[in-house]
Amino acid sequence: MNNFYQNNFLKLSDFSKEDIYKLIRISKKLKYDKKNSKEKKKLSNKNIILIFEKNSTRTRCSFEIACFDQGAHVTFLSIKDSHMIYKESLKDSARILGQMYDGIQYRGNYQKDIEIIAKYAGVPVWNGLTNEFHPTQILADLLTITEFLENKKLDQIKISYIGDINNNISFSLIEAAIIIGFKLYLISPKKIKSNNIYYQNIIRKIKNIENIHITKNISEGIKNTDFIYTDIWISMGVTESLQMWEKKIEELYNYQVNKSLLLKSKNKNVKVMHCLPALHLYEHYKYLLNKDIISKYNLYNGIEITDEIFESNYSIIFKQAKNKIHTIKAIIISTLLKELY
Ligand code: CP
Ligand code: NVA
């Protein structure tokens, strides 16, 4: 029996290095099979529900395509159109939906909520993003990274994550670095927050780990790196206002991914990553941000990443997005099927 069968996928630290490598291998096979029209539908008798409390483009579409490719039936449920959380407790909703469906994807605010759903659903629950973690994203990122490795193994690379180091991407990356052992530099003028139990556990762990470094020194964090990763400076679920944006920009404008930052890597093969959505195009973000803020910090070429770098050959951003289909499919198949191949 495969060891993922009937398990949840809530956060990376629930898995071993061997588990993560295995999921990457399964994703690669699924990607190959799809590309070569060899995919077999193994989930044709399965019903899957995708519950969203927050917006999504890539994760929702990847789950839907993964299910359709495998013949599963999908229900999309937006929390605001349902009774969940407001008139019905998560515990009740989980017990109801767990009887109807074979698997549940949840994207919501709090990790503790998805843990409640997983406790009561009785079927596999997959984390499509919470404030604390975004494990399906990082699995797709790891697959993408393996596709660009030259003369190094996954556990030998250096990843430099720059910008907002207190979000779901940075914390899932930290979990991945703890498990896999690659070097991770988190570059920001801010310290790591310890405002909840999940973060506290991680901070406790990384105190004794040599491969994870937190620094505000950009040169130190970027030098000889293989992959530069950034994310939007204000995540979903954080109260967004123009004042908040001004505060973030004031903190982080020196930590933008741009040409001069890439030069500091001294690696002409460095690759740039972003989970998306990204604020790189002035014509787009001028409607979101106050023009005075943009002008004050001269951010006409991008916020967390410049358009030049986003669109350059250094960027593997669109590969990351596409790979979500394959890794999410690997997670669904591995947790729903007793025997894999
Ligand atoms: N990267 C990612 O999770 O994108 P969505 O928010 O569009 O799902
Ligand atoms: N940190 C971002 C990731 C989006 C995929 C957010 O939570 O909004």
XYZ file of C-alpha atoms in Angstrom, residues 66-338:
273
model
C -5.931 17.615 -12.138
C -9.343 16.175 -11.246
C -10.715 16.396 -14.795
C -7.566 14.772 -16.206
C -8.072 11.867 -13.831
C -11.833 11.600 -14.347
C -12.897 12.829 -10.887
C -15.968 15.023 -10.367
C -15.447 18.438 -8.816
C -17.588 20.784 -6.746
C -16.318 24.322 -6.204
C -17.642 25.920 -3.024
C -16.969 29.490 -2.050
C -17.317 29.888 1.711
C -19.253 33.109 1.292
C -21.918 31.269 -0.734
C -22.218 28.465 1.823
C -23.106 28.126 5.505
C -19.556 27.222 6.479
C -18.032 29.186 9.361
C -20.954 31.632 9.708
C -24.059 29.514 10.400
C -22.349 26.130 10.603
C -19.242 25.197 12.527
C -16.236 23.829 10.662
C -16.626 20.632 12.641
C -20.180 20.103 11.335
C -19.327 21.126 7.765
C -16.350 18.782 7.762
C -18.481 15.834 8.922
C -21.155 16.543 6.306
C -18.771 17.056 3.391
C -16.563 14.160 4.454
C -19.565 11.830 4.005
C -20.292 13.187 0.523
C -16.803 13.551 -0.926
C -13.662 11.445 -1.254
C -11.317 14.413 -0.779
C -11.462 18.045 0.331
C -9.291 20.962 -0.773
C -9.421 23.950 1.544
C -8.040 27.463 1.046
C -8.777 29.659 4.030
C -7.405 31.993 6.623
C -6.168 29.888 9.472
C -4.142 26.714 9.622
C -6.056 25.757 12.766
C -9.261 25.724 10.661
C -7.909 23.256 8.138
C -6.643 21.105 11.001
C -10.217 21.014 12.375
C -11.599 20.025 8.975
C -8.967 17.289 8.660
C -9.774 15.998 12.138
C -13.499 15.591 11.445
C -13.815 14.947 7.694
C -12.586 11.345 7.702
C -11.284 11.787 4.123
C -8.008 13.321 2.871
C -7.844 17.105 3.206
C -5.418 19.160 1.088
C -4.168 22.621 1.988
C -4.635 25.024 -0.925
C -3.213 27.905 1.183
C -3.698 29.281 4.657
C -2.204 32.389 6.251
C 0.537 30.178 7.647
C 1.424 27.716 4.874
C 1.165 27.074 1.135
C 2.505 23.508 0.767
C 1.053 22.709 -2.677
C 2.850 25.785 -4.033
C 6.220 24.820 -2.606
C 5.896 21.263 -3.919
C 5.340 22.689 -7.426
C 8.327 24.997 -6.859
C 10.534 22.064 -5.862
C 9.510 20.167 -8.998
C 10.324 23.275 -11.056
C 13.696 23.670 -9.359
C 14.637 20.050 -10.108
C 13.974 20.772 -13.791
C 16.626 23.509 -13.741
C 19.330 21.825 -11.703
C 22.760 21.642 -13.310
C 25.547 19.730 -11.573
C 23.810 19.976 -8.210
C 21.218 18.010 -6.312
C 18.170 19.527 -4.671
C 19.766 19.338 -1.228
C 22.913 21.141 -2.454
C 21.392 24.365 -3.787
C 21.062 27.823 -2.262
C 17.667 29.551 -2.410
C 17.401 33.247 -1.510
C 13.919 34.335 -0.534
C 13.677 38.126 -0.385
C 10.946 40.538 0.739
C 8.066 39.654 3.049
C 9.533 36.825 5.098
C 6.468 36.509 7.315
C 3.969 34.790 5.068
C 2.780 31.378 3.921
C 5.401 31.089 1.159
C 8.373 31.886 3.369
C 7.183 29.540 6.105
C 6.499 26.649 3.740
C 9.924 27.257 2.195
C 11.482 27.127 5.650
C 9.722 23.807 6.236
C 11.066 22.510 2.926
C 14.611 23.627 3.815
C 14.394 21.883 7.189
C 13.257 18.637 5.545
C 15.441 18.640 2.441
C 18.530 20.425 3.675
C 19.090 23.000 0.920
C 20.548 26.363 1.987
C 17.825 28.958 2.534
C 18.563 32.652 3.033
C 15.602 34.780 4.100
C 16.444 38.372 3.267
C 14.475 41.204 4.830
C 14.936 44.161 7.173
C 12.246 42.549 9.362
C 12.624 39.705 11.836
C 10.698 36.436 11.649
C 7.386 36.745 13.510
C 6.364 34.283 16.171
C 2.706 35.214 16.410
C 1.239 31.734 16.337
C 1.990 28.208 17.433
C 2.986 26.989 13.953
C 5.557 29.760 13.551
C 6.833 29.276 17.100
C 7.478 25.593 16.397
C 9.405 26.456 13.256
C 11.456 29.195 14.912
C 12.393 26.763 17.663
C 13.580 24.261 15.044
C 15.608 26.662 12.910
C 17.620 27.899 15.891
C 19.517 24.608 15.692
C 19.697 24.352 11.923
C 22.728 25.502 10.013
C 21.253 25.631 6.510
C 18.713 28.401 7.248
C 19.865 32.017 7.617
C 17.864 35.174 8.228
C 19.625 38.379 7.195
C 18.965 41.957 6.183
C 22.255 41.997 4.291
C 21.263 41.637 0.639
C 24.771 40.867 -0.668
C 25.268 38.086 1.873
C 21.840 36.595 1.156
C 22.144 36.729 -2.620
C 25.814 35.881 -3.212
C 26.323 32.644 -5.191
C 22.671 31.787 -4.974
C 20.984 29.433 -7.418
C 17.389 30.632 -7.060
C 15.967 34.013 -6.038
C 12.380 33.809 -4.825
C 10.009 36.625 -3.963
C 6.308 37.062 -3.234
C 3.829 39.918 -3.072
C 4.569 42.208 -0.097
C 1.022 42.093 1.308
C -0.636 38.688 1.370
C -4.335 37.891 1.211
C -5.978 38.073 4.597
C -3.809 40.965 5.774
C -5.904 44.110 6.085
C -4.952 45.948 2.951
C -5.051 49.743 2.820
C -3.031 52.426 1.102
C -1.381 53.209 4.466
C -0.444 49.569 4.843
C 1.042 49.539 1.346
C 3.017 52.699 2.091
C 4.392 51.111 5.264
C 5.371 47.912 3.415
C 6.968 49.774 0.541
C 8.915 51.972 2.958
C 10.233 48.814 4.657
C 10.971 46.766 1.569
C 11.683 49.017 -1.432
C 15.396 48.217 -1.220
C 14.523 44.506 -1.301
C 13.018 44.508 -4.791
C 14.092 41.810 -7.256
C 15.727 43.831 -10.036
C 18.764 43.789 -12.303
C 21.206 45.103 -9.697
C 20.032 42.488 -7.192
C 20.624 39.717 -9.732
C 24.148 41.007 -10.365
C 24.894 40.562 -6.664
C 24.362 36.811 -7.111
C 27.473 36.662 -9.330
C 25.716 33.712 -10.979
C 24.837 34.228 -14.627
C 22.577 31.179 -14.494
C 20.600 32.352 -11.476
C 16.860 31.710 -11.751
C 14.048 33.922 -10.478
C 10.886 32.560 -8.892
C 7.557 34.026 -7.762
C 4.440 32.127 -6.712
C 2.176 34.805 -8.275
C 0.187 37.007 -8.405
C 2.935 39.623 -8.885
C 2.932 43.397 -9.022
C 5.397 43.971 -11.837
C 3.434 45.980 -14.370
C 2.791 49.659 -13.635
C -0.242 49.736 -15.947
C -1.802 47.097 -13.687
C -0.810 48.119 -10.154
C -1.357 51.862 -10.656
C -5.050 51.102 -9.942
C -4.229 49.235 -6.732
C -1.701 51.632 -5.244
C -1.736 55.359 -4.715
C 0.261 57.110 -7.455
C 1.964 59.280 -4.792
C 3.457 56.145 -3.189
C 4.691 54.925 -6.552
C 6.265 58.277 -7.293
C 7.821 58.716 -3.796
C 9.778 55.471 -4.115
C 10.178 55.601 -7.890
C 8.444 52.253 -8.315
C 7.320 52.684 -11.905
C 9.088 49.502 -13.008
C 7.605 47.043 -10.519
C 6.928 46.610 -6.795
C 8.464 43.387 -5.423
C 9.932 42.517 -8.855
C 10.649 44.637 -11.905
C 8.885 43.902 -15.140
C 12.289 43.580 -16.799
C 13.278 40.639 -14.583
C 9.790 39.132 -14.534
C 9.836 38.922 -18.326
C 13.517 37.942 -18.632
C 15.140 34.582 -19.342
C 16.114 34.403 -15.664
C 12.464 33.960 -14.769
C 11.019 30.461 -14.323
C 7.818 31.896 -12.901
C 5.442 30.570 -15.556
C 6.946 27.087 -15.257
C 6.175 27.146 -11.526
C 2.542 28.031 -12.244
C 2.116 25.260 -14.809
C 3.752 22.639 -12.616
C 1.031 23.102 -10.007
C -1.245 20.863 -12.090
C 1.193 17.943 -11.855
C 2.149 18.223 -8.192
C -1.436 18.764 -7.084
C -2.442 15.745 -9.162
C 0.317 13.735 -7.465
C -1.026 14.711 -4.051
C -4.635 13.826 -4.928
C -3.727 10.482 -6.488
C -1.307 9.496 -3.739
C -3.814 10.163 -0.982
C -6.850 8.636 -2.721
C -5.408 5.502 -4.288
C -4.311 2.516 -2.237
